[in-house]
Short mmCIF file of C-alpha atoms in Angstrom, two decimals:
data_model
loop_
_atom_site.label_atom_id
_atom_site.label_comp_id
_atom_site.label_asym_id
_atom_site.label_seq_id
_atom_site.Cartn_x
_atom_site.Cartn_y
_atom_site.Cartn_z
CA UNK A 6 -11.81 97.19 9.42
CA UNK A 7 -8.75 95.64 10.89
CA UNK A 8 -6.28 96.91 7.95
CA UNK A 9 -7.72 100.36 7.68
CA UNK A 10 -8.39 102.01 4.03
CA UNK A 11 -6.33 100.75 1.19
CA UNK A 12 -3.17 102.26 0.27
CA UNK A 13 -3.47 104.67 -2.93
CA UNK A 14 -0.49 104.28 -5.46
CA UNK A 15 -1.48 107.04 -8.11
CA UNK A 16 -4.27 109.21 -9.15
CA UNK A 17 -3.78 110.17 -12.77
CA UNK A 18 -5.42 113.74 -13.54
CA UNK A 19 -6.70 114.92 -16.57
CA UNK A 20 -7.07 118.72 -17.04
CA UNK A 21 -9.01 120.78 -19.12
CA UNK A 22 -7.95 123.17 -21.95
CA UNK A 23 -8.28 126.16 -19.47
CA UNK A 24 -6.72 125.01 -16.44
CA UNK A 25 -2.95 125.61 -15.70
CA UNK A 26 -1.01 122.50 -15.51
CA UNK A 27 1.58 124.58 -13.25
CA UNK A 28 -1.19 125.71 -10.65
CA UNK A 29 -2.43 122.01 -9.98
CA UNK A 30 1.30 120.97 -9.64
CA UNK A 31 1.37 123.50 -7.03
CA UNK A 32 -1.20 122.69 -5.67
CA UNK A 33 -1.07 119.18 -5.53
CA UNK A 34 2.64 118.86 -4.69
CA UNK A 35 1.61 121.14 -1.29
CA UNK A 36 0.40 117.66 0.25
CA UNK A 37 2.92 115.81 2.06
CA UNK A 38 2.18 112.15 0.89
CA UNK A 39 2.47 113.38 -2.81
CA UNK A 40 4.57 113.53 -5.67
CA UNK A 41 3.48 114.87 -8.88
CA UNK A 42 4.64 113.67 -12.24
CA UNK A 43 4.37 114.78 -15.83
CA UNK A 44 3.73 112.08 -18.24
CA UNK A 45 7.35 112.59 -19.67
CA UNK A 46 8.63 112.18 -16.12
CA UNK A 47 6.67 108.92 -15.27
CA UNK A 48 7.93 107.55 -18.33
CA UNK A 49 11.72 108.35 -17.45
CA UNK A 50 10.78 106.58 -14.01
CA UNK A 51 9.52 103.44 -15.71
CA UNK A 52 12.89 103.28 -17.66
CA UNK A 53 15.19 104.21 -14.93
CA UNK A 54 13.79 101.93 -12.38
CA UNK A 55 11.94 98.51 -13.49
CA UNK A 56 13.08 98.54 -17.13
CA UNK A 57 16.61 99.64 -16.51
CA UNK A 58 16.99 96.87 -13.90
CA UNK A 59 15.48 93.83 -16.07
CA UNK A 60 17.87 95.57 -19.28
CA UNK A 61 20.78 94.75 -16.95
CA UNK A 62 19.62 91.73 -16.03
CA UNK A 63 19.24 90.20 -19.36
CA UNK A 64 22.57 91.90 -20.48
CA UNK A 65 24.37 89.82 -17.91
CA UNK A 66 22.43 86.78 -18.66
CA UNK A 67 23.24 87.31 -22.26
CA UNK A 68 27.08 88.06 -21.60
CA UNK A 69 27.34 84.72 -19.25
CA UNK A 70 25.88 82.88 -21.75
CA UNK A 71 27.94 84.04 -24.63
CA UNK A 72 30.93 83.51 -22.65
CA UNK A 73 29.79 79.77 -21.68
CA UNK A 74 29.18 79.10 -25.28
CA UNK A 75 32.44 80.36 -26.54
CA UNK A 76 33.99 77.85 -23.44
CA UNK A 77 32.16 74.56 -24.69
CA UNK A 78 32.52 75.61 -28.61
CA UNK A 79 36.71 75.83 -27.59
CA UNK A 80 36.95 72.84 -25.71
CA UNK A 81 34.65 70.98 -28.56
CA UNK A 82 37.34 72.43 -31.37
CA UNK A 83 40.28 71.38 -29.07
CA UNK A 84 38.69 67.99 -28.58
CA UNK A 85 38.28 67.28 -32.26
CA UNK A 86 41.35 68.50 -32.69
CA UNK A 87 43.30 66.10 -30.40
CA UNK A 88 41.31 63.52 -32.58
CA UNK A 89 43.13 64.42 -35.48
CA UNK A 90 46.68 64.94 -34.34
CA UNK A 91 47.66 61.68 -36.02
CA UNK A 92 46.12 63.05 -39.34
CA UNK A 93 47.80 66.30 -38.93
CA UNK A 94 51.18 64.86 -38.38
CA UNK A 95 50.65 62.94 -41.72
CA UNK A 96 49.67 66.09 -43.48
CA UNK A 97 52.86 67.82 -41.97
CA UNK A 98 54.98 65.04 -42.82
CA UNK A 99 53.97 65.20 -46.35
CA UNK A 100 54.88 68.73 -46.55
CA UNK A 101 51.28 70.46 -46.21
CA UNK A 102 51.74 74.07 -44.73
CA UNK A 103 50.46 75.52 -41.91
CA UNK A 104 47.55 77.51 -43.32
CA UNK A 105 46.13 74.34 -44.90
CA UNK A 106 45.87 72.83 -41.48
CA UNK A 107 44.70 76.14 -39.87
CA UNK A 108 41.82 76.52 -42.77
CA UNK A 109 40.56 73.41 -42.26
CA UNK A 110 40.43 73.85 -38.14
CA UNK A 111 38.21 77.32 -39.29
CA UNK A 112 36.54 75.68 -41.30
CA UNK A 113 35.31 73.03 -39.04
CA UNK A 114 34.74 76.36 -36.43
CA UNK A 115 32.45 78.25 -38.79
CA UNK A 116 30.51 75.00 -40.12
CA UNK A 117 29.98 74.51 -36.34
CA UNK A 118 28.89 77.96 -35.49
CA UNK A 119 26.67 78.23 -38.69
CA UNK A 120 24.64 75.04 -38.06
CA UNK A 121 24.03 76.37 -34.33
CA UNK A 122 22.89 79.71 -35.73
CA UNK A 123 20.55 77.90 -38.40
CA UNK A 124 19.40 75.75 -35.52
CA UNK A 125 18.70 78.48 -33.24
CA UNK A 126 17.27 80.71 -36.29
CA UNK A 127 14.68 77.93 -37.19
CA UNK A 128 13.45 76.87 -33.78
CA UNK A 129 13.07 80.98 -32.74
CA UNK A 130 11.22 81.10 -35.81
CA UNK A 131 9.09 78.29 -34.57
CA UNK A 132 8.94 78.82 -30.97
CA UNK A 133 8.77 82.78 -30.51
CA UNK A 134 5.17 83.13 -31.69
CA UNK A 135 3.89 80.51 -28.70
CA UNK A 136 5.94 82.95 -25.95
CA UNK A 137 3.78 84.56 -23.52
CA UNK A 138 5.52 88.15 -24.09
CA UNK A 139 6.16 89.16 -27.47
CA UNK A 140 9.33 88.41 -28.41
CA UNK A 141 10.71 91.05 -31.04
CA UNK A 142 13.59 90.07 -33.16
CA UNK A 143 14.62 92.53 -35.91
CA UNK A 144 16.96 92.04 -38.76
CA UNK A 145 19.84 93.64 -37.63
CA UNK A 146 19.41 92.04 -34.51
CA UNK A 147 19.73 88.59 -36.10
CA UNK A 148 22.88 90.05 -38.41
CA UNK A 149 24.51 90.63 -35.54
CA UNK A 150 24.03 88.05 -33.41
CA UNK A 151 25.39 86.31 -36.51
CA UNK A 152 28.73 88.33 -36.65
CA UNK A 153 28.91 87.47 -32.53
CA UNK A 154 28.43 83.67 -33.19
CA UNK A 155 31.38 84.17 -36.06
CA UNK A 156 33.30 86.15 -33.72
CA UNK A 157 32.85 83.34 -31.13
CA UNK A 158 33.99 80.28 -33.30
CA UNK A 159 36.97 81.93 -34.60
CA UNK A 160 38.07 82.93 -30.94
CA UNK A 161 37.25 79.49 -30.19
CA UNK A 162 39.32 77.87 -32.87
CA UNK A 163 42.47 79.30 -31.50
CA UNK A 164 43.07 76.67 -28.62
CA UNK A 165 42.68 74.05 -31.53
CA UNK A 166 44.64 75.91 -33.81
CA UNK A 167 47.70 76.17 -31.38
CA UNK A 168 47.58 72.42 -30.72
CA UNK A 169 47.66 71.85 -34.48
CA UNK A 170 50.64 74.31 -34.94
CA UNK A 171 52.69 72.22 -32.40
CA UNK A 172 52.07 69.03 -33.48
CA UNK A 173 55.28 67.60 -34.68
CA UNK A 174 55.32 65.63 -38.02
CA UNK A 175 57.19 62.65 -36.28
CA UNK A 176 53.70 61.68 -34.51
CA UNK A 177 52.61 60.14 -38.03
CA UNK A 178 55.25 57.69 -37.74
CA UNK A 179 54.67 56.26 -34.46
CA UNK A 180 50.95 56.13 -34.40
#
């Protein structure tokens, strides 16, 4: 044939109970183009190679999505706060303390977060069984995700809170 014999990728040897694995390893290691690995060493090669690269890629993708979600949520909350500047100024004019206004913005942020989490949870339960690969979500993962969503919502509301605190009560009279 024009291409030569096929390349050999791996040989698996099953040893009998009376065979010393160290002797077999030393004989096969003497060949110039062969490496010998135990089952545990093979496992570590896979974990450090292919699996580790995939884990890093998924981690980076998750971090980027989390960061982008936080930015989008912050912009939504800021826009919603801007739409309510007149109402916030009116509340301040009648003497409402800042904590009431802040709690309203936080409640709105938490409502958005829990609605998003609920939709994602329900869609995930419905869609994951149809994935070509098995997706395993542990309860601890779901709980951690809920905490992350709450943290993102609180952090995202800071921009809206900052705007609400700076609203002048006199703006209620101008609008």
